[in-house]
Coordinates of C-alpha atoms in Angstrom, one line a residue:
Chain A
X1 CA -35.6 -16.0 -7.5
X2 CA -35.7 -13.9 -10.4
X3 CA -39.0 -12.8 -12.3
X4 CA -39.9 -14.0 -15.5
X5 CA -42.3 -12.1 -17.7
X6 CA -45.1 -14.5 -19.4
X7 CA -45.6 -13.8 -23.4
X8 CA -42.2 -12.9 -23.9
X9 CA -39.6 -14.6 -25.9
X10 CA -36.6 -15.5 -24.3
X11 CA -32.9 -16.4 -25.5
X12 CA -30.9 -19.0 -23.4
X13 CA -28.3 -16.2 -23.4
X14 CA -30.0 -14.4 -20.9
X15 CA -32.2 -11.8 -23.7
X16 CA -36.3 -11.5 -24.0
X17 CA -37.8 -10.1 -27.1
X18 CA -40.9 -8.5 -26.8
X19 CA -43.0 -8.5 -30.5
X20 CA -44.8 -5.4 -31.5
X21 CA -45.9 -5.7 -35.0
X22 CA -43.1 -6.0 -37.3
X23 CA -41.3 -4.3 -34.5
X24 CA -38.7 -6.2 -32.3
X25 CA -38.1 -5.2 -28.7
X26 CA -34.8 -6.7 -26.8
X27 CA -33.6 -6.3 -23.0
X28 CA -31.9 -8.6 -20.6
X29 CA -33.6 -10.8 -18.1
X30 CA -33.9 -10.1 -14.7
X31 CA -31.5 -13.4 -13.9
X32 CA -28.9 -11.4 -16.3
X33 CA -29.0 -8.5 -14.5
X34 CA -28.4 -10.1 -11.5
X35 CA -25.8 -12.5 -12.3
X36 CA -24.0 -9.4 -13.5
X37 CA -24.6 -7.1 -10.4
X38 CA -24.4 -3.5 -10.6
X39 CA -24.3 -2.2 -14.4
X40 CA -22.4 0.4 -15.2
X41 CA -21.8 1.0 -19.2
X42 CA -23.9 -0.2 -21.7
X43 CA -22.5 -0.3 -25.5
X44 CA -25.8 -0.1 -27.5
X45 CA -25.5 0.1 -31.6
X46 CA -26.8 3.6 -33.5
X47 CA -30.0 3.6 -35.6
X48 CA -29.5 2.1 -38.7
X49 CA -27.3 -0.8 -37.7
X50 CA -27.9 -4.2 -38.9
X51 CA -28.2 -6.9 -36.3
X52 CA -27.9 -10.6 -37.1
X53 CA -30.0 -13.5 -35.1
X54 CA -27.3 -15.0 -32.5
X55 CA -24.6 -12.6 -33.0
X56 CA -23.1 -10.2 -30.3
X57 CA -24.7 -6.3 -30.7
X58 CA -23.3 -4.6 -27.5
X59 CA -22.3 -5.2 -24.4
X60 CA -23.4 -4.6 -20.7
X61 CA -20.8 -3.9 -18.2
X62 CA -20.6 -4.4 -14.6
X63 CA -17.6 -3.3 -12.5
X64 CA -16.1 -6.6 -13.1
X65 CA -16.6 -7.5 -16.4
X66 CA -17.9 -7.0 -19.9
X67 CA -21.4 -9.4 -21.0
X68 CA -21.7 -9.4 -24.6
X69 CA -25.3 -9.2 -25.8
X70 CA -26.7 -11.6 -28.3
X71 CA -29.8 -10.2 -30.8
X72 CA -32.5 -12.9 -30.7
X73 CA -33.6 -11.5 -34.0
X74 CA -32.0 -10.0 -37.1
X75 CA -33.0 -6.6 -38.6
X76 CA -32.3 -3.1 -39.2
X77 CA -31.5 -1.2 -35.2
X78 CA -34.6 1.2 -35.2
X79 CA -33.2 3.3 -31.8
X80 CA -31.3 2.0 -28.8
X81 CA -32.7 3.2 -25.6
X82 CA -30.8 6.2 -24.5
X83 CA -31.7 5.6 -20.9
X84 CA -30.5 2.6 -20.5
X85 CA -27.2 3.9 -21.9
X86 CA -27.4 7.2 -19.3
X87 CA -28.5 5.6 -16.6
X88 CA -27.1 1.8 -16.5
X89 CA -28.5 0.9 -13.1
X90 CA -32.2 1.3 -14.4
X91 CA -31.9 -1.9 -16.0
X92 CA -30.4 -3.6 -12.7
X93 CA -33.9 -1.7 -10.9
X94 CA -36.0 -3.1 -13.9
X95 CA -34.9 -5.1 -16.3
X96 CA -37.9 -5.7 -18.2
X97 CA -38.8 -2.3 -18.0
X98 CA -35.7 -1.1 -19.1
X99 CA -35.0 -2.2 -23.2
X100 CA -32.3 -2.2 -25.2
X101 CA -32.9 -1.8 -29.0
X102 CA -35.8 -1.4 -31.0
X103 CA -35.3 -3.5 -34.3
X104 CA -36.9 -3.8 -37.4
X105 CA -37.6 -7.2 -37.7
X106 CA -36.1 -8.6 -41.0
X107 CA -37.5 -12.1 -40.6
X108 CA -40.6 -12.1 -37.4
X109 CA -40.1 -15.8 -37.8
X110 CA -37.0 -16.3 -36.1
X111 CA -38.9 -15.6 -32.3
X112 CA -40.1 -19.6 -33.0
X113 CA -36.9 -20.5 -32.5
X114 CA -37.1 -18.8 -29.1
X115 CA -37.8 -20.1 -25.7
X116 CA -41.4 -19.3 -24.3
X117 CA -41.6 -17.7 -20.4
X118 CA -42.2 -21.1 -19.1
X119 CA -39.3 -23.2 -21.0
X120 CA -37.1 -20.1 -20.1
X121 CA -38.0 -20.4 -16.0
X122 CA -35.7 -23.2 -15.3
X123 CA -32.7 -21.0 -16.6
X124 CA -33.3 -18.6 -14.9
X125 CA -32.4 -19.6 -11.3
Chain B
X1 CA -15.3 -31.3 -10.2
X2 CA -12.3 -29.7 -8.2
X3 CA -13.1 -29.3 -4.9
X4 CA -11.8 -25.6 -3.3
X5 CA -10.8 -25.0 0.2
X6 CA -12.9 -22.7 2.2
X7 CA -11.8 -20.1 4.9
X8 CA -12.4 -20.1 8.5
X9 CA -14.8 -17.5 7.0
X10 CA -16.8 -19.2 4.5
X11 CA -19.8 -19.7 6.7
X12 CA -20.4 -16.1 7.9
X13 CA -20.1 -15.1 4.0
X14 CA -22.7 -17.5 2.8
X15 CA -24.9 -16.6 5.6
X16 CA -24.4 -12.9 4.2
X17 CA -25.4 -13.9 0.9
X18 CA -22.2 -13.2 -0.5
X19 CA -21.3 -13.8 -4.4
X20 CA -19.1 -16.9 -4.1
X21 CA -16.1 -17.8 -6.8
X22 CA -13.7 -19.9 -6.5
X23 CA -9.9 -18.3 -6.4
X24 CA -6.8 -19.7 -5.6
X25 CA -7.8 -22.9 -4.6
X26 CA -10.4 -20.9 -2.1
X27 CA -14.1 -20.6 -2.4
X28 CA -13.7 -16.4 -1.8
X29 CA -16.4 -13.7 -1.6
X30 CA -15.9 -11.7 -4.4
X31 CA -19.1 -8.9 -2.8
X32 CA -22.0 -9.4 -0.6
X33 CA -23.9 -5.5 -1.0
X34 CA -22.1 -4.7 -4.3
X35 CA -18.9 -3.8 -5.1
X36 CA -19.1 -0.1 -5.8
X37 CA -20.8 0.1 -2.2
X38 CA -18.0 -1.9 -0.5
X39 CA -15.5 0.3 -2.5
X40 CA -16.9 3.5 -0.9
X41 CA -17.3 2.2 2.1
X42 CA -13.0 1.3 2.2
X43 CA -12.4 4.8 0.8
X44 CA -14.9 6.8 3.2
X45 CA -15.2 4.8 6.2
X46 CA -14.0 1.0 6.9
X47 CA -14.6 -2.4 5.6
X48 CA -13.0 -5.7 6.3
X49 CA -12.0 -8.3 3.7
X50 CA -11.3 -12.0 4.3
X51 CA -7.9 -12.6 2.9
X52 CA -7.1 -15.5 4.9
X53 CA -6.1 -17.2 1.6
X54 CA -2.8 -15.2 1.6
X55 CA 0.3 -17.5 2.1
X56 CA 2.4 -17.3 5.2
X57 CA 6.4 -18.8 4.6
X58 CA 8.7 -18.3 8.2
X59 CA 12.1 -18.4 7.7
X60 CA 14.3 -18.9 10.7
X61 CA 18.3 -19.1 10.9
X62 CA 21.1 -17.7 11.7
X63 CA 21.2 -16.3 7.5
X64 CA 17.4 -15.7 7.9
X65 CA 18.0 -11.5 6.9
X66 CA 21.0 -12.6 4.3
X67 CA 18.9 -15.1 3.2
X68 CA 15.8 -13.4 2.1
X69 CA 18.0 -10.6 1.0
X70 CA 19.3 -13.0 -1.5
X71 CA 16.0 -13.9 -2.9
X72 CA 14.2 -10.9 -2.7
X73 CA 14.9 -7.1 -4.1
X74 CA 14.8 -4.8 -1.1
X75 CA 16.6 -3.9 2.1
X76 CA 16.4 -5.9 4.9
X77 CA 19.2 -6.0 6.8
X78 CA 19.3 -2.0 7.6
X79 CA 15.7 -2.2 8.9
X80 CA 14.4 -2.3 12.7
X81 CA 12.4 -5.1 14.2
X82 CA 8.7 -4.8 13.5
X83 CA 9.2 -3.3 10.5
X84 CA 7.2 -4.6 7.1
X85 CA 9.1 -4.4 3.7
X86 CA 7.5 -4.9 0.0
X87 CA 9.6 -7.0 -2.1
X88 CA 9.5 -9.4 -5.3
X89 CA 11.4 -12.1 -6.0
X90 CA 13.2 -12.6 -9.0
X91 CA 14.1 -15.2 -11.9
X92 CA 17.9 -15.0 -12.6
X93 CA 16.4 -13.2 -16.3
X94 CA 14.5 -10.1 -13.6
X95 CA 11.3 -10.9 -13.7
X96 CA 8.9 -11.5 -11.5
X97 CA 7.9 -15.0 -9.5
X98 CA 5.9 -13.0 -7.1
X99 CA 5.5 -9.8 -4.8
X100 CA 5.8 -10.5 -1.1
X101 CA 5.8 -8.3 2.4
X102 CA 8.4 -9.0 4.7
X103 CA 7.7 -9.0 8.3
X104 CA 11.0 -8.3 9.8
X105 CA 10.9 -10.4 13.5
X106 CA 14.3 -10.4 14.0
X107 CA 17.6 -10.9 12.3
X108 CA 17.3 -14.6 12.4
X109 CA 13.2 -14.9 12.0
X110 CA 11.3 -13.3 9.3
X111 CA 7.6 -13.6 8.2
X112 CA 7.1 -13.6 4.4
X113 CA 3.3 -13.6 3.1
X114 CA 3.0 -13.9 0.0
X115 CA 0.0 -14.1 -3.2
X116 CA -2.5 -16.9 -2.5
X117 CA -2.1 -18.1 -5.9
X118 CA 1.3 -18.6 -6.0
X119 CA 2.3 -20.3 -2.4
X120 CA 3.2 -23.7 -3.6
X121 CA 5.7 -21.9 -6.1
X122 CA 6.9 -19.4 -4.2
X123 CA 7.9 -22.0 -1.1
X124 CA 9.8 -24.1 -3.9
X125 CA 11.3 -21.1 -5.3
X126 CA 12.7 -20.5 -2.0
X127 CA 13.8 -23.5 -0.5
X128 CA 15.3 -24.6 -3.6
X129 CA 17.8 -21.6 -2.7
X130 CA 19.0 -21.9 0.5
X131 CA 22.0 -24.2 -0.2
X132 CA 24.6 -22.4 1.4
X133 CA 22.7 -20.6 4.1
X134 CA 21.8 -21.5 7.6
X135 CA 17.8 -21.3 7.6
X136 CA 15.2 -23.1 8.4
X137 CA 11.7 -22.6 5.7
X138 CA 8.3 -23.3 6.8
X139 CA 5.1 -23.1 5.0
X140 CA 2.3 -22.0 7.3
X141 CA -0.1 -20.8 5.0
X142 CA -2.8 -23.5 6.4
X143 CA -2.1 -22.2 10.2
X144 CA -2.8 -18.8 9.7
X145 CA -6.4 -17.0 9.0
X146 CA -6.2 -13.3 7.5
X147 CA -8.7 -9.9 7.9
X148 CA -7.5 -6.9 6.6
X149 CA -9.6 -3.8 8.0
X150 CA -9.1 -0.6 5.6
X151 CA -10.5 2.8 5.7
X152 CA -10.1 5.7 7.3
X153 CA -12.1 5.0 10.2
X154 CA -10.4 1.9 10.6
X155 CA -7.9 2.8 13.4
X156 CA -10.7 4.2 15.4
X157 CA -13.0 1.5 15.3
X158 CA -10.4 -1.1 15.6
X159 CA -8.9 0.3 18.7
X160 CA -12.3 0.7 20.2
X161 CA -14.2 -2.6 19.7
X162 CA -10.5 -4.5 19.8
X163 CA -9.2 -2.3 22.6
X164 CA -5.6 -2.5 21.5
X165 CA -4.2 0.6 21.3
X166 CA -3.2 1.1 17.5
X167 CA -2.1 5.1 17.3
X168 CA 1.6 3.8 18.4
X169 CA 1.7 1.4 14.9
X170 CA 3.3 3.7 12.4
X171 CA 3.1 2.9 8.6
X172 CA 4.3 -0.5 7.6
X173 CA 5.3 -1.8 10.8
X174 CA 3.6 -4.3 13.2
X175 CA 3.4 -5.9 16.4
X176 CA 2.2 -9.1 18.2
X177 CA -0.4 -9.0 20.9
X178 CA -2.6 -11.6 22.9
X179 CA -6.0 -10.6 22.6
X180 CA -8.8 -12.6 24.5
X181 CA -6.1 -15.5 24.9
X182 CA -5.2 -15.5 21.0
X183 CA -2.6 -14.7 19.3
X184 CA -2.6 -12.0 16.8
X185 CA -0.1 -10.5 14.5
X186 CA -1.0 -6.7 13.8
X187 CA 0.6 -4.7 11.1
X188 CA -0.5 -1.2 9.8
X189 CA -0.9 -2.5 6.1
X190 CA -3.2 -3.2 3.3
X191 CA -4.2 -3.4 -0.3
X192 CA -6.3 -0.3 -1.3
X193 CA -4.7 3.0 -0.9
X194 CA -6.5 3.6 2.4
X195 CA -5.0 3.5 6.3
X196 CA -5.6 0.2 7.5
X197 CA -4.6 -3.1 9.3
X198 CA -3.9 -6.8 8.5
X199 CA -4.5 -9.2 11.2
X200 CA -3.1 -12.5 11.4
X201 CA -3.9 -15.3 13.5
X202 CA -5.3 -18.6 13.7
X203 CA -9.1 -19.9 12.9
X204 CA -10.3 -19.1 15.9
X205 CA -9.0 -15.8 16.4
X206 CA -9.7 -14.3 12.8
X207 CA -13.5 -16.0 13.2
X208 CA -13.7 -13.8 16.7
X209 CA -12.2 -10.6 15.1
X210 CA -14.6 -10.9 12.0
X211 CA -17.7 -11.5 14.4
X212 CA -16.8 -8.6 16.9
X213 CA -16.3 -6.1 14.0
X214 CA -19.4 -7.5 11.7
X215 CA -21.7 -7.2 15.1
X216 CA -20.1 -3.6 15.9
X217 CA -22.6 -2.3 12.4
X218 CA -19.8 -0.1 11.8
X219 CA -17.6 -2.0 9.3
X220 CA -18.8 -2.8 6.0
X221 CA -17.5 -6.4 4.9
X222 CA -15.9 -6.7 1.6
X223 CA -15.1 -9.0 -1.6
X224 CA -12.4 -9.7 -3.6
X225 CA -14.1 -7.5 -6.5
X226 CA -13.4 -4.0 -4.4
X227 CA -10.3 -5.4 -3.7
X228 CA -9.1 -5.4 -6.8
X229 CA -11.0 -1.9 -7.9
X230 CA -9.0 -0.1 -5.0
X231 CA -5.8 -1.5 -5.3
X232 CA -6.1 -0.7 -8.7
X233 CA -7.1 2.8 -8.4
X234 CA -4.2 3.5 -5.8
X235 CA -1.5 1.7 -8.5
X236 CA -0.9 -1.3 -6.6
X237 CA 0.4 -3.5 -8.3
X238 CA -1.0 -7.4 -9.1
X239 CA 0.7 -10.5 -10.0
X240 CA -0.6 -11.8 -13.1
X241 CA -1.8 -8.2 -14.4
X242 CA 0.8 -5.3 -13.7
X243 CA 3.7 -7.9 -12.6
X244 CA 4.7 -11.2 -14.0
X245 CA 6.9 -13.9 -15.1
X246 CA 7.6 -11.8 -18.3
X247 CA 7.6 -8.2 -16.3
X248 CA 10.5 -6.9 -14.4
X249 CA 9.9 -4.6 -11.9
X250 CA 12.1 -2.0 -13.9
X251 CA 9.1 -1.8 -16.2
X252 CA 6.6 -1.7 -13.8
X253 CA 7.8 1.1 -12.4
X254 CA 9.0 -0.7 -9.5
X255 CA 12.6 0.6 -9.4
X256 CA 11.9 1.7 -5.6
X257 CA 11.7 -1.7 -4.1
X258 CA 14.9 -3.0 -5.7
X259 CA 18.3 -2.1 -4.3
X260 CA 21.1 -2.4 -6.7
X261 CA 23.4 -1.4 -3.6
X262 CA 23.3 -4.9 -2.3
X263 CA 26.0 -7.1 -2.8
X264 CA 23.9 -10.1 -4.8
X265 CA 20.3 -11.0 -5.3
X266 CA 18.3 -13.0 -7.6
X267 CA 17.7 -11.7 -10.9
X268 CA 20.3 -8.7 -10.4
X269 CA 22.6 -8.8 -12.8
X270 CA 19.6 -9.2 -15.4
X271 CA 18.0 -6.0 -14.2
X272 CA 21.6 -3.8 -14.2
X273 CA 21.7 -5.1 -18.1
X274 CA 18.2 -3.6 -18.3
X275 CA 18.9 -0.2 -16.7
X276 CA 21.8 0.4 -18.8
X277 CA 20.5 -0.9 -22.0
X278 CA 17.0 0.7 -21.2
X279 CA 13.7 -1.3 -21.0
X280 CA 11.5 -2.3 -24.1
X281 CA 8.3 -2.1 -22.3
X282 CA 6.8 -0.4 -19.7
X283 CA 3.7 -0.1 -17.6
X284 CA 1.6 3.3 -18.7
X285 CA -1.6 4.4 -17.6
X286 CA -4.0 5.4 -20.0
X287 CA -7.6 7.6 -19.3
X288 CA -9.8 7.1 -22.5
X289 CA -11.3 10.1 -24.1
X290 CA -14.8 8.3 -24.8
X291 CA -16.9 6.5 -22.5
X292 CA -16.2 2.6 -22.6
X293 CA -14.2 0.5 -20.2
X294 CA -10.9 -0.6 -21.3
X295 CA -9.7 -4.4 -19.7
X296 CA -7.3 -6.7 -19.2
X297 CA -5.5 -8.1 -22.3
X298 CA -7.5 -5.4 -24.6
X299 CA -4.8 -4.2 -27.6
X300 CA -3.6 -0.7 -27.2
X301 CA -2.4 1.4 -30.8
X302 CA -0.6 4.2 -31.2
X303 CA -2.2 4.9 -34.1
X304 CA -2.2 2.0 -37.0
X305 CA 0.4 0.3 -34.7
X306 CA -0.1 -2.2 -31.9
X307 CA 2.4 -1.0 -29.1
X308 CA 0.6 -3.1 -26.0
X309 CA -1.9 -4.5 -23.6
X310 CA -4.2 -3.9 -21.1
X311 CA -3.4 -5.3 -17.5
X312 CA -6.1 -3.6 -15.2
X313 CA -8.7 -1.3 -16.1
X314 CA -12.0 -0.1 -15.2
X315 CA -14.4 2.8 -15.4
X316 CA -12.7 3.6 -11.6
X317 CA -15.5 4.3 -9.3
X318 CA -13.6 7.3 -7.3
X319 CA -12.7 8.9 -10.6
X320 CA -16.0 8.2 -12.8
X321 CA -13.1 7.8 -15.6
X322 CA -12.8 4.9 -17.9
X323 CA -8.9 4.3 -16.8
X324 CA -6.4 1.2 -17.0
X325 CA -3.2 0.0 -16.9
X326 CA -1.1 -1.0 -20.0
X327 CA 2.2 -2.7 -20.6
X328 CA 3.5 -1.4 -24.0
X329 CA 6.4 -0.6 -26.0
X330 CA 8.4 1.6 -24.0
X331 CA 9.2 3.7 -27.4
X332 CA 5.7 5.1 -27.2
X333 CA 5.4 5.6 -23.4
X334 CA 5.0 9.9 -23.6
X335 CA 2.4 11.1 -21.1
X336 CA 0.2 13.0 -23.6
X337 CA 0.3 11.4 -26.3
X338 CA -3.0 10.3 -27.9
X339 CA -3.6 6.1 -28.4
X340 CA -6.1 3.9 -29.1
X341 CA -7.5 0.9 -26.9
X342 CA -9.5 -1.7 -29.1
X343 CA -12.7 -2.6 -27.7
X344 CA -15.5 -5.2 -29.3
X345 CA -13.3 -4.3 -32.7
X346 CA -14.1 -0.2 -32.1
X347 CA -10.8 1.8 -31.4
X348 CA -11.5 3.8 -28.7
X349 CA -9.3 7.0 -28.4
X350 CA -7.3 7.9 -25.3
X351 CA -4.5 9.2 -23.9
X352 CA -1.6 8.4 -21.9
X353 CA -0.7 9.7 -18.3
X354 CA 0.4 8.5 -15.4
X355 CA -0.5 6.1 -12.8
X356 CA -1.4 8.1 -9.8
X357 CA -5.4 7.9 -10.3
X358 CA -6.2 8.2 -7.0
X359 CA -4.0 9.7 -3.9
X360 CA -3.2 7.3 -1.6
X361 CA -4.5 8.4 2.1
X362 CA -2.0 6.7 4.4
X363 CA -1.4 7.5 7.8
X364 CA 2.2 7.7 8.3

């Protein structure tokens, strides 16, 4: 059973968005991580990329395959977590821990169109 | 919803909690730990794999040796008993309709297994030749059950929890023993670049094997998804990827397994045209430059110009290098030279070398 984080917001695509300020902070779930198994690359964007809600901003990679990942929120790419991008398997140990991209959020709106913790639960299994 | 066969195996790998997918038909364990684990475990000590989805196809006759000579591209006839022999057949144009092992009985019975995914094609493609020749074909891909054991430890460990003695088997040969009252066919094979054994036999006896060497602790089992990263490191080839129905195995650097010095085989006369006229494509390896993973059916430039394709690639877990296979315009196929492979629309610089990632550690 994976863990689910309460007062996050979640993408059916398998992203949560945390919401600090006009700041947005994205990471896989802990069902992604484990549907993908052991991560080995992640393809973050640099600082100063524009990100579009719904559209694909990087990939994770596992042995097997590459997962595109989908920004929940459009902005401006404040930093990508250089971590996550040295150390891949930290996100497999914790994904909520472990975030993505920091964006500025162009529109804080959009995370309505989001799922809540509990709506996201039954996706996650 | 299509409904998939399930090995004699299927149990023990749901109890293990392996990830199941469905693959040729099967439901197959593609890794229960993880598949970098199960990959070091094959390359530094043993694991086992469930590849009891392989196809089995006996031909008997009097023409079994001329036969199978005719419709595959190595040498049979000069080979002893108990010997295994890697083939393809051919289309009459040179390429591929599959790769296959040989198991040489005798001169008028030979075992052919051949790709899981291809068995129903590869038993037409067959009997569909043997007008003229005294054989008899059978498809007993349901009867028999497959484990292949791999690693370097694997002779040891085998021998001793098995107790058949193994040291005699020399590289691609094999032999047939009765073990606790089943039947077993032996052979000193495998799929990952490592010392090893495939062991055929029915249900019962694979179901027995699996439990006595899952029970010893010492053998690690493994998925298809190792499978795959290990025979690709050790430049195995795989139908679908490296070889294909538009591949000959002139361009995949196959030459080796075909014998031109054979009076007639399938797809012959197509493959002399090619080695005079010289081939248009050819299968490369490529280590990129950056760090990203280059895969299958990703377009590889030599600079503005698209010159191929990705068949295999991964960041290879005994290298740590991001490192594939293409097929591309045989023009541009110079070790050294720099390319490109295009990834999420980034080109990606690399450069070209050859195919021996990893040596292979065969006991001969």
């Amino acid at each position: 059973m994976s863990k689910v984080v309460e007062g996050l917001y979640y993408a059916s695509s398998h992203e949560w968005l945390k919401i600090e300020g006009n700041i947005g902070i994205v990471g896989i779930t802990d069902y992604a991580q484990s549907s993908l198994g052991t991560i080995v690359f992640v393809d973050l964007p640099e600082a100063g990329t524009a990100v579009k809600a719904g559209t694909e901003f990087g990939a994770v990679e596992s042995v097997k395959a590459a997962s595109d990942l989908i920004c929940p929120v459009s902005g401006k790419v404040l930093e990508a977590n250089p971590e996550a991008a040295d150390d891949p398997e930290a996100i497999n140990r914790d994904a909520f821990g472990t975030w993505l991209i920091k964006v500025e959020l162009a529109n804080p709106s959009e995370a309505k169109a989001l799922l809540t913790a509990e709506q996201y639960r039954p996706l996650s299994k | 919803m299509e409904e998939f066969l399930k090995t004699c195996l299927y149990d023990r790998h749901v109890a293990l909690n392996a990830k199941m997918e469905p693959f040729a038909g099967y439901w197959m364990p593609i890794s229960y730990t993880g598949i970098i684990e199960e990959h070091q475990a094959v390359r530094h000590a043993c694991g086992m794999f469930d590849v009891s989805h392989m196809g089995e196809i006996r031909v008997y006759g009097k023409d079994a040796v001329a036969f199978v000579e005719y419709i595959t591209t190595n040498e049979i006839a000069s080979k002893p008993n108990g010997k295994v022999i890697y083939g393809l057949f051919l289309y009459e144009n040179g390429t591929c309709v599959d790769d296959l092992l040989t198991y040489k009985k005798s001169d008028t019975e030979l075992f052919l297994v051949v790709n899981a995914s291809n068995v129903a094609k590869d038993y037409a493609w067959i009997v569909d030749h043997t007008e003229g020749f005294d054989v008899l074909v059978r498809n007993e891909s349901d009867d028999w059950s497959e484990v292949a054991v791999q690693g370097p430890q694997a002779e040891t460990i085998v021998q001793e929890q098995m107790g058949i003695v193994l040291t005699d088997l020399g590289f691609y040969t094999f032999k047939e023993v009765v073990w606790n009252d089943h039947d077993l066919l032996i052979s000193r094979t495998g799929y990952t670049g490592e010392d090893g054994f495939e062991i055929y036999g029915d249900a019962y006896a694979v179901a027995e094997v699996w439990d006595l060497l899952a029970h010893s602790g010492k053998v690690l089992p493994c998925g298809l998804g190792c499978r795959d990263t290990l025979r690709f490191e050790a430049s195995l080839p795989l139908y679908g990827h490296e070889i294909s129905e538009r591949i000959t195995p002139i361009e995949a650097g196959l030459g080796s397994f075909v014998k031109f010095e054979k009076p007639n085989f399938i797809g012959k006369a197509a493959l002399l045209k090619q080695k005079e006229e010289g081939i248009k494509q050819k299968l490369v390896g490529i280590e990129l430059t950056e760090k990203a993973i280059p895969r299958q059916g990703y377009e590889v430039y030599s600079g503005e110009t698209l010159i191929g394709t990705v068949t295999t690639g991964y960041l290879s877990i005994s290298l740590d290098k991001p490192i594939a296979n293409a097929l591309i315009n045989a023009e541009f196929a110079k070790i050294g030279d720099p390319i490109f492979v295009l990834i999420r629309k980034k080109k990606v610089p690399g450069i070209l070398r050859n195919r021996q990632y990893y040596k292979k550690n065969y006991k001969q």
